[in-house]
PDB file of C-alpha atoms and ligand atoms in Angstrom:
ATOM      1  CA  MET A 198       0.000   0.000   0.000  1.00 47.00           C
ATOM      2  CA  SER A 199       1.486   3.351  -1.008  1.00 43.00           C
ATOM      3  CA  VAL A 200      -0.042   5.273   1.869  1.00 48.00           C
ATOM      4  CA  GLU A 201       3.297   6.953   2.530  1.00 50.00           C
ATOM      5  CA  LYS A 202       2.857   8.974  -0.676  1.00 46.00           C
ATOM      6  CA  ILE A 203      -0.572  10.311   0.112  1.00 54.00           C
ATOM      7  CA  THR A 204      -0.129  11.071   3.799  1.00 55.00           C
ATOM      8  CA  ILE A 205      -0.974  14.654   4.785  1.00 57.00           C
ATOM      9  CA  PRO A 206       0.736  14.701   8.146  1.00 59.00           C
ATOM     10  CA  GLU A 207      -0.917  17.870   9.457  1.00 67.00           C
ATOM     11  CA  LYS A 208      -2.854  15.836  11.979  1.00 81.00           C
ATOM     12  CA  ILE A 209      -1.495  12.878  13.942  1.00 90.00           C
ATOM     13  CA  ALA A 210      -2.922  11.298  17.083  1.00 96.00           C
ATOM     14  CA  THR A 211      -1.793   8.327  19.143  1.00 97.00           C
ATOM     15  CA  GLY A 212      -3.274   5.909  21.654  1.00 98.00           C
ATOM     16  CA  VAL A 213      -1.513   3.270  23.733  1.00 98.00           C
ATOM     17  CA  ALA A 214      -2.625   0.192  25.662  1.00 98.00           C
ATOM     18  CA  HIS A 215      -0.760  -2.421  27.678  1.00 97.00           C
ATOM     19  CA  SER A 216      -1.177  -6.177  27.764  1.00 97.00           C
ATOM     20  CA  LYS A 217      -2.841  -8.362  30.421  1.00 97.00           C
ATOM     21  CA  LEU A 218      -2.299 -11.645  32.248  1.00 97.00           C
ATOM     22  CA  ILE A 219      -4.853 -13.828  33.922  1.00 98.00           C
ATOM     23  CA  LEU A 220      -3.349 -15.058  37.179  1.00 98.00           C
ATOM     24  CA  VAL A 221      -6.163 -17.464  37.982  1.00 98.00           C
ATOM     25  CA  GLY A 222      -9.815 -17.993  37.079  1.00 98.00           C
ATOM     26  CA  GLU A 223      -9.718 -18.042  33.269  1.00 98.00           C
ATOM     27  CA  HIS A 224     -12.626 -19.962  31.710  1.00 97.00           C
ATOM     28  CA  ALA A 225     -14.357 -20.249  35.099  1.00 98.00           C
ATOM     29  CA  VAL A 226     -14.953 -16.464  34.845  1.00 98.00           C
ATOM     30  CA  VAL A 227     -17.032 -17.038  31.687  1.00 96.00           C
ATOM     31  CA  HIS A 228     -19.349 -19.211  33.838  1.00 97.00           C
ATOM     32  CA  GLY A 229     -19.855 -16.814  36.737  1.00 97.00           C
ATOM     33  CA  GLN A 230     -16.813 -17.516  38.939  1.00 98.00           C
ATOM     34  CA  PRO A 231     -14.305 -14.792  39.908  1.00 98.00           C
ATOM     35  CA  ALA A 232     -10.921 -14.311  38.232  1.00 98.00           C
ATOM     36  CA  ILE A 233      -7.783 -12.358  39.098  1.00 98.00           C
ATOM     37  CA  ALA A 234      -6.040 -10.537  36.252  1.00 98.00           C
ATOM     38  CA  ILE A 235      -2.939  -8.357  36.204  1.00 97.00           C
ATOM     39  CA  PRO A 236      -2.065  -5.473  33.880  1.00 97.00           C
ATOM     40  CA  PHE A 237       1.117  -6.430  32.037  1.00 96.00           C
ATOM     41  CA  PRO A 238       2.935  -3.254  30.970  1.00 95.00           C
ATOM     42  CA  LEU A 239       6.077  -4.973  29.607  1.00 95.00           C
ATOM     43  CA  ILE A 240       4.358  -5.329  26.251  1.00 98.00           C
ATOM     44  CA  GLY A 241       1.744  -3.188  24.554  1.00 98.00           C
ATOM     45  CA  VAL A 242       0.199  -1.558  21.502  1.00 98.00           C
ATOM     46  CA  GLU A 243       0.450   1.894  19.970  1.00 98.00           C
ATOM     47  CA  SER A 244      -2.099   3.151  17.458  1.00 98.00           C
ATOM     48  CA  ILE A 245      -1.216   6.173  15.331  1.00 98.00           C
ATOM     49  CA  VAL A 246      -3.917   7.931  13.332  1.00 97.00           C
ATOM     50  CA  GLU A 247      -3.012  10.207  10.435  1.00 95.00           C
ATOM     51  CA  ARG A 248      -5.075  12.094   7.887  1.00 93.00           C
ATOM     52  CA  VAL A 249      -4.627  10.716   4.378  1.00 92.00           C
ATOM     53  CA  ILE A 250      -6.644  11.162   1.220  1.00 91.00           C
ATOM     54  CA  GLY A 251      -8.897   8.268   0.308  1.00 93.00           C
ATOM     55  CA  SER A 252     -10.369   5.452   2.316  1.00 95.00           C
ATOM     56  CA  VAL A 253      -9.855   4.334   5.930  1.00 97.00           C
ATOM     57  CA  TYR A 254      -6.617   2.342   5.839  1.00 97.00           C
ATOM     58  CA  LEU A 255      -5.167  -0.071   8.349  1.00 97.00           C
ATOM     59  CA  ASP A 256      -1.436  -0.679   8.549  1.00 97.00           C
ATOM     60  CA  SER A 257      -0.560  -3.539  10.911  1.00 96.00           C
ATOM     61  CA  SER A 258       1.655  -6.617  10.933  1.00 92.00           C
ATOM     62  CA  LEU A 259      -1.444  -8.731  10.160  1.00 90.00           C
ATOM     63  CA  TYR A 260      -2.880  -6.602   7.333  1.00 95.00           C
ATOM     64  CA  GLN A 261      -2.156  -3.492   5.290  1.00 97.00           C
ATOM     65  CA  GLY A 262      -4.909  -1.962   3.167  1.00 97.00           C
ATOM     66  CA  PRO A 263      -8.384  -0.446   3.182  1.00 96.00           C
ATOM     67  CA  VAL A 264     -10.389  -1.423   6.259  1.00 95.00           C
ATOM     68  CA  GLU A 265     -13.224  -2.535   3.959  1.00 93.00           C
ATOM     69  CA  SER A 266     -11.080  -5.344   2.515  1.00 96.00           C
ATOM     70  CA  ALA A 267      -9.572  -6.518   5.830  1.00 96.00           C
ATOM     71  CA  PRO A 268      -9.632 -10.304   6.433  1.00 95.00           C
ATOM     72  CA  LYS A 269     -12.422 -11.895   8.470  1.00 92.00           C
ATOM     73  CA  SER A 270     -10.067 -12.363  11.410  1.00 89.00           C
ATOM     74  CA  LEU A 271     -10.025  -8.565  11.810  1.00 93.00           C
ATOM     75  CA  ALA A 272     -13.831  -8.152  11.620  1.00 94.00           C
ATOM     76  CA  GLY A 273     -13.953  -7.274  15.321  1.00 94.00           C
ATOM     77  CA  ILE A 274     -11.391  -4.495  15.027  1.00 95.00           C
ATOM     78  CA  VAL A 275     -13.111  -3.180  11.872  1.00 96.00           C
ATOM     79  CA  ASN A 276     -16.420  -2.961  13.744  1.00 96.00           C
ATOM     80  CA  THR A 277     -14.799  -1.201  16.691  1.00 97.00           C
ATOM     81  CA  ILE A 278     -13.296   1.355  14.261  1.00 97.00           C
ATOM     82  CA  LYS A 279     -16.657   1.934  12.496  1.00 97.00           C
ATOM     83  CA  GLN A 280     -18.569   2.354  15.739  1.00 97.00           C
ATOM     84  CA  THR A 281     -15.944   4.720  17.194  1.00 98.00           C
ATOM     85  CA  LEU A 282     -16.000   6.909  14.065  1.00 98.00           C
ATOM     86  CA  LYS A 283     -19.804   6.975  14.264  1.00 97.00           C
ATOM     87  CA  ILE A 284     -19.784   8.095  17.908  1.00 97.00           C
ATOM     88  CA  LEU A 285     -17.158  10.744  17.159  1.00 97.00           C
ATOM     89  CA  LYS A 286     -19.021  11.833  14.005  1.00 97.00           C
ATOM     90  CA  ILE A 287     -15.791  11.494  11.997  1.00 94.00           C
ATOM     91  CA  PRO A 288     -16.496  10.849   8.287  1.00 94.00           C
ATOM     92  CA  TYR A 289     -15.617   7.295   7.250  1.00 94.00           C
ATOM     93  CA  ARG A 290     -12.715   8.272   4.970  1.00 95.00           C
ATOM     94  CA  ASP A 291      -9.303   9.974   4.804  1.00 94.00           C
ATOM     95  CA  LEU A 292      -7.686   8.072   7.695  1.00 96.00           C
ATOM     96  CA  LEU A 293      -4.672   5.861   8.159  1.00 97.00           C
ATOM     97  CA  ILE A 294      -4.520   3.808  11.362  1.00 98.00           C
ATOM     98  CA  ARG A 295      -1.056   2.348  12.018  1.00 98.00           C
ATOM     99  CA  ILE A 296      -0.741  -0.361  14.660  1.00 98.00           C
ATOM    100  CA  LYS A 297       2.595  -1.061  16.325  1.00 98.00           C
ATOM    101  CA  SER A 298       2.407  -3.944  18.772  1.00 97.00           C
ATOM    102  CA  SER A 299       4.874  -5.853  20.928  1.00 97.00           C
ATOM    103  CA  ILE A 300       2.122  -8.235  22.110  1.00 97.00           C
ATOM    104  CA  PRO A 301       2.317 -11.530  20.228  1.00 95.00           C
ATOM    105  CA  PRO A 302      -1.191 -12.169  18.851  1.00 92.00           C
ATOM    106  CA  GLY A 303      -3.002 -15.405  19.718  1.00 91.00           C
ATOM    107  CA  LYS A 304      -1.007 -16.067  22.888  1.00 95.00           C
ATOM    108  CA  GLY A 305      -3.621 -15.298  25.559  1.00 93.00           C
ATOM    109  CA  LEU A 306      -2.013 -11.952  26.402  1.00 96.00           C
ATOM    110  CA  GLY A 307      -4.955  -9.779  25.398  1.00 94.00           C
ATOM    111  CA  SER A 308      -3.606  -8.655  22.026  1.00 94.00           C
ATOM    112  CA  SER A 309      -7.046  -8.168  20.428  1.00 92.00           C
ATOM    113  CA  ALA A 310      -8.410  -6.086  23.327  1.00 95.00           C
ATOM    114  CA  SER A 311      -5.204  -4.019  23.541  1.00 97.00           C
ATOM    115  CA  VAL A 312      -5.329  -3.233  19.816  1.00 97.00           C
ATOM    116  CA  ALA A 313      -9.001  -2.223  20.074  1.00 97.00           C
ATOM    117  CA  ILE A 314      -8.364   0.004  23.102  1.00 98.00           C
ATOM    118  CA  ALA A 315      -5.302   1.684  21.562  1.00 98.00           C
ATOM    119  CA  ILE A 316      -7.280   2.395  18.363  1.00 98.00           C
ATOM    120  CA  VAL A 317     -10.259   3.842  20.232  1.00 98.00           C
ATOM    121  CA  LYS A 318      -7.965   6.081  22.313  1.00 98.00           C
ATOM    122  CA  SER A 319      -6.163   7.319  19.194  1.00 98.00           C
ATOM    123  CA  LEU A 320      -9.419   8.100  17.366  1.00 98.00           C
ATOM    124  CA  PHE A 321     -10.729  10.056  20.354  1.00 98.00           C
ATOM    125  CA  MET A 322      -7.465  11.987  20.482  1.00 97.00           C
ATOM    126  CA  TYR A 323      -7.690  12.586  16.721  1.00 96.00           C
ATOM    127  CA  SER A 324     -11.037  14.310  17.201  1.00 95.00           C
ATOM    128  CA  ASN A 325      -9.937  16.131  20.389  1.00 95.00           C
ATOM    129  CA  GLU A 326     -12.586  14.346  22.424  1.00 96.00           C
ATOM    130  CA  GLN A 327     -12.253  12.836  25.911  1.00 97.00           C
ATOM    131  CA  TYR A 328     -13.392   9.251  26.296  1.00 96.00           C
ATOM    132  CA  THR A 329     -14.973   7.784  29.398  1.00 96.00           C
ATOM    133  CA  LYS A 330     -13.850   4.398  30.723  1.00 94.00           C
ATOM    134  CA  GLU A 331     -17.336   3.051  29.914  1.00 95.00           C
ATOM    135  CA  GLN A 332     -16.987   4.175  26.277  1.00 96.00           C
ATOM    136  CA  LEU A 333     -13.563   2.524  26.012  1.00 96.00           C
ATOM    137  CA  LEU A 334     -14.877  -0.757  27.406  1.00 96.00           C
ATOM    138  CA  GLN A 335     -18.036  -0.707  25.318  1.00 96.00           C
ATOM    139  CA  LEU A 336     -16.134  -0.077  22.074  1.00 97.00           C
ATOM    140  CA  ALA A 337     -13.431  -2.656  22.894  1.00 95.00           C
ATOM    141  CA  ASN A 338     -16.088  -5.242  23.741  1.00 94.00           C
ATOM    142  CA  ILE A 339     -17.467  -4.990  20.175  1.00 94.00           C
ATOM    143  CA  SER A 340     -14.168  -6.389  18.928  1.00 92.00           C
ATOM    144  CA  GLU A 341     -13.887  -8.876  21.811  1.00 90.00           C
ATOM    145  CA  LYS A 342     -17.234 -10.473  20.888  1.00 88.00           C
ATOM    146  CA  PHE A 343     -15.842 -11.249  17.430  1.00 85.00           C
ATOM    147  CA  ALA A 344     -12.549 -12.523  18.847  1.00 79.00           C
ATOM    148  CA  HIS A 345     -13.851 -14.628  21.745  1.00 76.00           C
ATOM    149  CA  GLY A 346     -17.507 -15.405  20.974  1.00 76.00           C
ATOM    150  CA  ALA A 347     -18.921 -14.878  24.481  1.00 78.00           C
ATOM    151  CA  PRO A 348     -16.197 -13.082  26.410  1.00 86.00           C
ATOM    152  CA  SER A 349     -16.486 -12.419  30.121  1.00 92.00           C
ATOM    153  CA  GLY A 350     -15.150  -8.883  29.523  1.00 91.00           C
ATOM    154  CA  ILE A 351     -12.107  -9.402  31.754  1.00 95.00           C
ATOM    155  CA  ASP A 352      -9.490  -8.587  29.085  1.00 95.00           C
ATOM    156  CA  PRO A 353     -10.581  -4.968  28.339  1.00 95.00           C
ATOM    157  CA  LEU A 354     -11.125  -4.349  32.074  1.00 96.00           C
ATOM    158  CA  THR A 355      -7.567  -5.401  32.894  1.00 97.00           C
ATOM    159  CA  ILE A 356      -6.091  -3.516  29.963  1.00 97.00           C
ATOM    160  CA  THR A 357      -7.717  -0.290  31.140  1.00 95.00           C
ATOM    161  CA  SER A 358      -6.563  -0.847  34.752  1.00 95.00           C
ATOM    162  CA  HIS A 359      -3.257  -0.105  36.501  1.00 93.00           C
ATOM    163  CA  SER A 360      -3.868  -2.474  39.409  1.00 95.00           C
ATOM    164  CA  PRO A 361      -4.582  -6.209  39.607  1.00 97.00           C
ATOM    165  CA  ILE A 362      -8.313  -6.758  39.300  1.00 97.00           C
ATOM    166  CA  TRP A 363     -10.837  -9.080  40.899  1.00 98.00           C
ATOM    167  CA  TYR A 364     -13.645  -9.673  38.445  1.00 98.00           C
ATOM    168  CA  LYS A 365     -16.880 -11.586  38.605  1.00 97.00           C
ATOM    169  CA  LYS A 366     -19.455 -11.164  35.836  1.00 95.00           C
ATOM    170  CA  GLU A 367     -22.394  -8.869  36.664  1.00 92.00           C
ATOM    171  CA  GLU A 368     -20.536  -7.524  39.720  1.00 95.00           C
ATOM    172  CA  PRO A 369     -18.627  -4.253  40.016  1.00 93.00           C
ATOM    173  CA  ILE A 370     -14.912  -4.676  39.402  1.00 94.00           C
ATOM    174  CA  ASP A 371     -12.755  -4.756  42.542  1.00 97.00           C
ATOM    175  CA  TYR A 372      -9.045  -3.969  42.814  1.00 96.00           C
ATOM    176  CA  ILE A 373      -6.519  -6.136  44.669  1.00 97.00           C
ATOM    177  CA  ALA A 374      -3.630  -4.696  46.682  1.00 95.00           C
ATOM    178  CA  PRO A 375      -0.960  -7.419  46.865  1.00 97.00           C
ATOM    179  CA  SER A 376       1.316  -7.402  49.866  1.00 96.00           C
ATOM    180  CA  GLY A 377       5.012  -8.197  49.463  1.00 95.00           C
ATOM    181  CA  GLU A 378       6.656  -9.099  46.171  1.00 97.00           C
ATOM    182  CA  PHE A 379       5.694 -11.870  43.770  1.00 98.00           C
ATOM    183  CA  TYR A 380       8.212 -12.697  41.054  1.00 98.00           C
ATOM    184  CA  PHE A 381       6.513 -14.236  38.026  1.00 98.00           C
ATOM    185  CA  VAL A 382       7.809 -15.548  34.735  1.00 98.00           C
ATOM    186  CA  VAL A 383       5.593 -15.645  31.655  1.00 98.00           C
ATOM    187  CA  ALA A 384       6.765 -17.973  28.885  1.00 98.00           C
ATOM    188  CA  ASP A 385       5.374 -18.394  25.384  1.00 98.00           C
ATOM    189  CA  THR A 386       4.985 -21.963  24.063  1.00 98.00           C
ATOM    190  CA  GLY A 387       5.236 -20.628  20.506  1.00 97.00           C
ATOM    191  CA  ARG A 388       1.893 -22.260  19.681  1.00 97.00           C
ATOM    192  CA  MET A 389      -0.956 -19.993  18.627  1.00 95.00           C
ATOM    193  CA  ALA A 390      -3.904 -20.196  20.983  1.00 90.00           C
ATOM    194  CA  ASP A 391      -7.503 -19.767  19.910  1.00 87.00           C
ATOM    195  CA  THR A 392      -9.491 -18.451  22.864  1.00 89.00           C
ATOM    196  CA  LYS A 393     -12.771 -18.673  20.954  1.00 88.00           C
ATOM    197  CA  SER A 394     -12.427 -22.419  20.368  1.00 91.00           C
ATOM    198  CA  ALA A 395     -11.087 -23.045  23.897  1.00 94.00           C
ATOM    199  CA  VAL A 396     -14.175 -21.281  25.311  1.00 93.00           C
ATOM    200  CA  SER A 397     -16.430 -23.424  23.121  1.00 93.00           C
ATOM    201  CA  THR A 398     -14.556 -26.634  24.136  1.00 94.00           C
ATOM    202  CA  VAL A 399     -15.600 -25.907  27.730  1.00 96.00           C
ATOM    203  CA  LYS A 400     -19.188 -25.168  26.644  1.00 95.00           C
ATOM    204  CA  ASP A 401     -19.372 -28.478  24.764  1.00 96.00           C
ATOM    205  CA  LEU A 402     -18.015 -30.370  27.782  1.00 97.00           C
ATOM    206  CA  ILE A 403     -20.646 -28.714  29.974  1.00 97.00           C
ATOM    207  CA  LYS A 404     -23.352 -29.998  27.607  1.00 97.00           C
ATOM    208  CA  GLN A 405     -21.953 -33.552  27.842  1.00 97.00           C
ATOM    209  CA  THR A 406     -21.312 -33.776  31.600  1.00 97.00           C
ATOM    210  CA  PRO A 407     -22.712 -30.649  33.253  1.00 97.00           C
ATOM    211  CA  GLN A 408     -22.345 -31.719  36.894  1.00 97.00           C
ATOM    212  CA  LYS A 409     -18.744 -32.841  36.501  1.00 97.00           C
ATOM    213  CA  VAL A 410     -17.630 -29.745  34.596  1.00 98.00           C
ATOM    214  CA  TYR A 411     -19.491 -27.276  36.826  1.00 98.00           C
ATOM    215  CA  GLY A 412     -17.770 -29.020  39.759  1.00 98.00           C
ATOM    216  CA  LYS A 413     -14.383 -28.211  38.214  1.00 98.00           C
ATOM    217  CA  ILE A 414     -15.420 -24.639  37.446  1.00 98.00           C
ATOM    218  CA  GLU A 415     -16.552 -24.150  41.052  1.00 98.00           C
ATOM    219  CA  ARG A 416     -13.257 -25.584  42.285  1.00 98.00           C
ATOM    220  CA  ILE A 417     -11.416 -22.978  40.156  1.00 98.00           C
ATOM    221  CA  GLY A 418     -13.651 -20.361  41.798  1.00 98.00           C
ATOM    222  CA  ASP A 419     -12.658 -21.605  45.307  1.00 98.00           C
ATOM    223  CA  ILE A 420      -8.983 -21.559  44.314  1.00 98.00           C
ATOM    224  CA  THR A 421      -9.384 -17.975  43.076  1.00 98.00           C
ATOM    225  CA  TYR A 422     -10.821 -16.801  46.432  1.00 98.00           C
ATOM    226  CA  GLN A 423      -7.840 -18.419  48.204  1.00 98.00           C
ATOM    227  CA  ALA A 424      -5.390 -16.929  45.686  1.00 98.00           C
ATOM    228  CA  ARG A 425      -6.686 -13.436  46.505  1.00 98.00           C
ATOM    229  CA  GLU A 426      -5.957 -14.067  50.183  1.00 98.00           C
ATOM    230  CA  ALA A 427      -2.500 -15.408  49.340  1.00 98.00           C
ATOM    231  CA  LEU A 428      -1.755 -12.226  47.345  1.00 98.00           C
ATOM    232  CA  GLU A 429      -3.024  -9.974  50.111  1.00 97.00           C
ATOM    233  CA  LYS A 430      -1.139 -11.870  52.842  1.00 97.00           C
ATOM    234  CA  SER A 431       2.115 -12.250  50.933  1.00 96.00           C
ATOM    235  CA  SER A 432       1.834 -16.081  50.985  1.00 97.00           C
ATOM    236  CA  LYS A 433       4.048 -17.115  48.076  1.00 98.00           C
ATOM    237  CA  GLN A 434       4.108 -20.839  48.883  1.00 98.00           C
ATOM    238  CA  LEU A 435       0.314 -20.944  49.116  1.00 98.00           C
ATOM    239  CA  LEU A 436      -0.112 -18.980  45.889  1.00 98.00           C
ATOM    240  CA  GLY A 437       2.244 -21.387  44.087  1.00 98.00           C
ATOM    241  CA  TYR A 438       0.286 -24.378  45.357  1.00 98.00           C
ATOM    242  CA  LEU A 439      -2.978 -22.763  44.213  1.00 98.00           C
ATOM    243  CA  LEU A 440      -1.621 -22.103  40.704  1.00 98.00           C
ATOM    244  CA  ASN A 441      -0.776 -25.812  40.437  1.00 98.00           C
ATOM    245  CA  GLU A 442      -4.243 -26.761  41.685  1.00 98.00           C
ATOM    246  CA  ALA A 443      -5.892 -24.451  39.127  1.00 98.00           C
ATOM    247  CA  GLN A 444      -3.822 -26.041  36.358  1.00 98.00           C
ATOM    248  CA  LYS A 445      -5.166 -29.512  37.309  1.00 98.00           C
ATOM    249  CA  GLU A 446      -8.717 -28.267  36.799  1.00 98.00           C
ATOM    250  CA  LEU A 447      -7.862 -26.464  33.544  1.00 98.00           C
ATOM    251  CA  GLU A 448      -6.372 -29.704  32.214  1.00 98.00           C
ATOM    252  CA  ALA A 449      -9.532 -31.551  33.263  1.00 98.00           C
ATOM    253  CA  ILE A 450     -11.759 -29.138  31.292  1.00 97.00           C
ATOM    254  CA  GLY A 451      -9.680 -29.620  28.156  1.00 96.00           C
ATOM    255  CA  VAL A 452      -7.936 -26.259  27.745  1.00 97.00           C
ATOM    256  CA  SER A 453      -4.317 -27.226  28.336  1.00 97.00           C
ATOM    257  CA  ASP A 454      -2.192 -28.996  25.740  1.00 97.00           C
ATOM    258  CA  SER A 455       1.163 -30.767  25.497  1.00 98.00           C
ATOM    259  CA  SER A 456       3.089 -27.566  24.658  1.00 98.00           C
ATOM    260  CA  LEU A 457       1.773 -25.869  27.817  1.00 98.00           C
ATOM    261  CA  ASN A 458       2.151 -28.983  30.004  1.00 98.00           C
ATOM    262  CA  LYS A 459       5.769 -29.375  28.922  1.00 98.00           C
ATOM    263  CA  LEU A 460       6.720 -25.811  29.930  1.00 98.00           C
ATOM    264  CA  ILE A 461       4.681 -26.009  33.148  1.00 98.00           C
ATOM    265  CA  HIS A 462       6.362 -29.244  34.275  1.00 98.00           C
ATOM    266  CA  PHE A 463       9.783 -27.894  33.375  1.00 98.00           C
ATOM    267  CA  ALA A 464       9.189 -24.695  35.370  1.00 98.00           C
ATOM    268  CA  ARG A 465       8.111 -26.734  38.416  1.00 98.00           C
ATOM    269  CA  GLU A 466      11.143 -29.035  38.098  1.00 98.00           C
ATOM    270  CA  GLU A 467      13.322 -25.931  38.027  1.00 98.00           C
ATOM    271  CA  GLY A 468      11.941 -24.775  41.353  1.00 98.00           C
ATOM    272  CA  ALA A 469       8.876 -22.685  40.454  1.00 98.00           C
ATOM    273  CA  LEU A 470       6.515 -22.496  43.437  1.00 98.00           C
ATOM    274  CA  GLY A 471       3.668 -23.064  40.999  1.00 98.00           C
ATOM    275  CA  ALA A 472       2.888 -22.854  37.301  1.00 98.00           C
ATOM    276  CA  LYS A 473      -0.182 -22.881  35.083  1.00 98.00           C
ATOM    277  CA  LEU A 474      -1.417 -21.746  31.701  1.00 98.00           C
ATOM    278  CA  THR A 475      -2.577 -18.140  31.398  1.00 98.00           C
ATOM    279  CA  GLY A 476      -5.427 -16.901  29.185  1.00 97.00           C
ATOM    280  CA  GLY A 477      -7.462 -19.047  26.834  1.00 95.00           C
ATOM    281  CA  GLY A 478      -5.021 -21.987  26.761  1.00 96.00           C
ATOM    282  CA  ASN A 479      -4.557 -24.701  24.121  1.00 95.00           C
ATOM    283  CA  GLY A 480      -1.326 -23.003  23.089  1.00 97.00           C
ATOM    284  CA  GLY A 481      -0.267 -19.560  24.212  1.00 98.00           C
ATOM    285  CA  CYS A 482       1.587 -18.853  27.447  1.00 98.00           C
ATOM    286  CA  ILE A 483       2.277 -20.140  30.932  1.00 98.00           C
ATOM    287  CA  ILE A 484       2.729 -18.146  34.133  1.00 98.00           C
ATOM    288  CA  ALA A 485       5.126 -19.476  36.782  1.00 98.00           C
ATOM    289  CA  LEU A 486       5.733 -18.113  40.282  1.00 98.00           C
ATOM    290  CA  ALA A 487       9.459 -17.955  41.019  1.00 98.00           C
ATOM    291  CA  GLN A 488      10.986 -18.119  44.511  1.00 98.00           C
ATOM    292  CA  ASN A 489      12.566 -14.647  44.396  1.00 98.00           C
ATOM    293  CA  GLU A 490      14.121 -12.125  42.015  1.00 97.00           C
ATOM    294  CA  ILE A 491      17.315 -14.111  41.350  1.00 98.00           C
ATOM    295  CA  HIS A 492      15.359 -17.298  40.811  1.00 98.00           C
ATOM    296  CA  SER A 493      13.012 -15.533  38.359  1.00 98.00           C
ATOM    297  CA  LYS A 494      16.009 -14.510  36.228  1.00 98.00           C
ATOM    298  CA  GLN A 495      17.484 -18.038  36.353  1.00 98.00           C
ATOM    299  CA  LEU A 496      14.119 -19.608  35.561  1.00 98.00           C
ATOM    300  CA  SER A 497      13.605 -17.239  32.620  1.00 98.00           C
ATOM    301  CA  GLU A 498      16.973 -18.197  31.175  1.00 98.00           C
ATOM    302  CA  LYS A 499      16.281 -21.903  31.623  1.00 98.00           C
ATOM    303  CA  LEU A 500      12.822 -21.663  30.048  1.00 98.00           C
ATOM    304  CA  LYS A 501      14.336 -19.869  27.065  1.00 98.00           C
ATOM    305  CA  ASN A 502      17.009 -22.539  26.656  1.00 98.00           C
ATOM    306  CA  PHE A 503      14.335 -25.202  27.002  1.00 98.00           C
ATOM    307  CA  GLY A 504      12.570 -23.799  23.935  1.00 97.00           C
ATOM    308  CA  ALA A 505      10.131 -21.113  25.094  1.00 98.00           C
ATOM    309  CA  GLN A 506       9.652 -18.685  22.193  1.00 98.00           C
ATOM    310  CA  ALA A 507       9.681 -15.640  24.466  1.00 98.00           C
ATOM    311  CA  VAL A 508      10.053 -15.154  28.216  1.00 98.00           C
ATOM    312  CA  TRP A 509       9.080 -12.174  30.373  1.00 98.00           C
ATOM    313  CA  PRO A 510      10.119 -12.041  34.043  1.00 97.00           C
ATOM    314  CA  PHE A 511       8.172  -9.473  36.051  1.00 96.00           C
ATOM    315  CA  VAL A 512       7.374  -8.525  39.618  1.00 97.00           C
ATOM    316  CA  LEU A 513       4.021  -7.818  41.172  1.00 97.00           C
ATOM    317  CA  LYS A 514       4.240  -5.786  44.356  1.00 92.00           C
ATOM    318  CA  SER A 515       2.217  -3.457  46.492  1.00 82.00           C
ATOM    319  CA  GLU A 516       2.063   0.086  45.147  1.00 71.00           C
ATOM    320  CA  THR A 517       3.523   1.537  48.331  1.00 51.00           C
ATOM    321  CA  GLU A 518       6.742  -0.513  48.027  1.00 44.00           C
TER     322      GLU A 518
HETATM  323  C1  LIG B 756      -9.280 -14.909  28.102  1.00 93.77           C
HETATM  324  O1  LIG B 756      -8.239 -14.012  28.431  1.00 93.77           O
HETATM  325  C2  LIG B 756      -9.939 -15.416  29.348  1.00 93.77           C
HETATM  326  C3  LIG B 756     -11.078 -16.410  29.143  1.00 93.77           C
HETATM  327  O2  LIG B 756     -11.620 -16.652  30.445  1.00 93.77           O
HETATM  328  C4  LIG B 756     -12.147 -15.863  28.234  1.00 93.77           C
HETATM  329  C5  LIG B 756     -12.918 -14.695  28.825  1.00 93.77           C
HETATM  330  O3  LIG B 756     -12.969 -14.538  30.036  1.00 93.77           O
HETATM  331  O4  LIG B 756     -13.518 -13.959  28.030  1.00 93.77           O
HETATM  332  C6  LIG B 756     -10.587 -17.719  28.591  1.00 93.77           C
END
């Protein structure tokens, strides 16, 4: 696309959004249980809007061209763009939206929601309008419905938050204040995850054996309540144990796979206090709780050498520390 030639750079606006991690409660949150999610600022998305002559163009690593001809996989983003332009009363033409992202797509790290939120922010800035948090969430959820089918809404909520969140559908969002320091390592299996199909795998299982599967979902809910206490009381050992327990249930509801299990077992063998998948599963990433800062660096190195495609060590600590 030769958009470079027709750019009229008199007007440029940007919007940014960070990534997210689910600590515990993924999938169960879709069925009414609570989940804990953490904003993950090590990776993120920037959307840059420029005035150009012609159509509305998208320039991203996944697609470059007029929004109208974007592939089906981007239908959610396209709808978020259209709805945002409508709200802002911006004519549907003469725009170039460039997406720069360090979030690997399809890895359970909230790439689709981060892209949607960055785009919405940049379009609001382009028209010199202030957005409300409700508007951001509403517009991002348009895209999330396409990406995930029946999302719980936890991804956009975490991406627009600066603190770990406690989220249960139909209830107001609550924020968690961890006490002490928790050193985590996130590692990418290299396998693309498809949250939409993982969510429908669980739905199908519920249809087959409702009592059994709801039992597992409720157990994940119990684990999540205990994990909140562990975070608030600085109980690393307990949190590690709970992550392992959650993983057992996630395996039982069919959302883990051999690539995740391999990394999870390796992390535990290398001294992680606990490890589980994070996000939709069936590919994507794991999250492991390391013993301390030095161990998190060693574990990251070992996971990389073991074959993880990317590794991010990070610390979660109370805001006052
Ligand atoms: C995706 O990040 C988390 C899931 O629970 C789906 C959702 O809550 O929408 C798998």
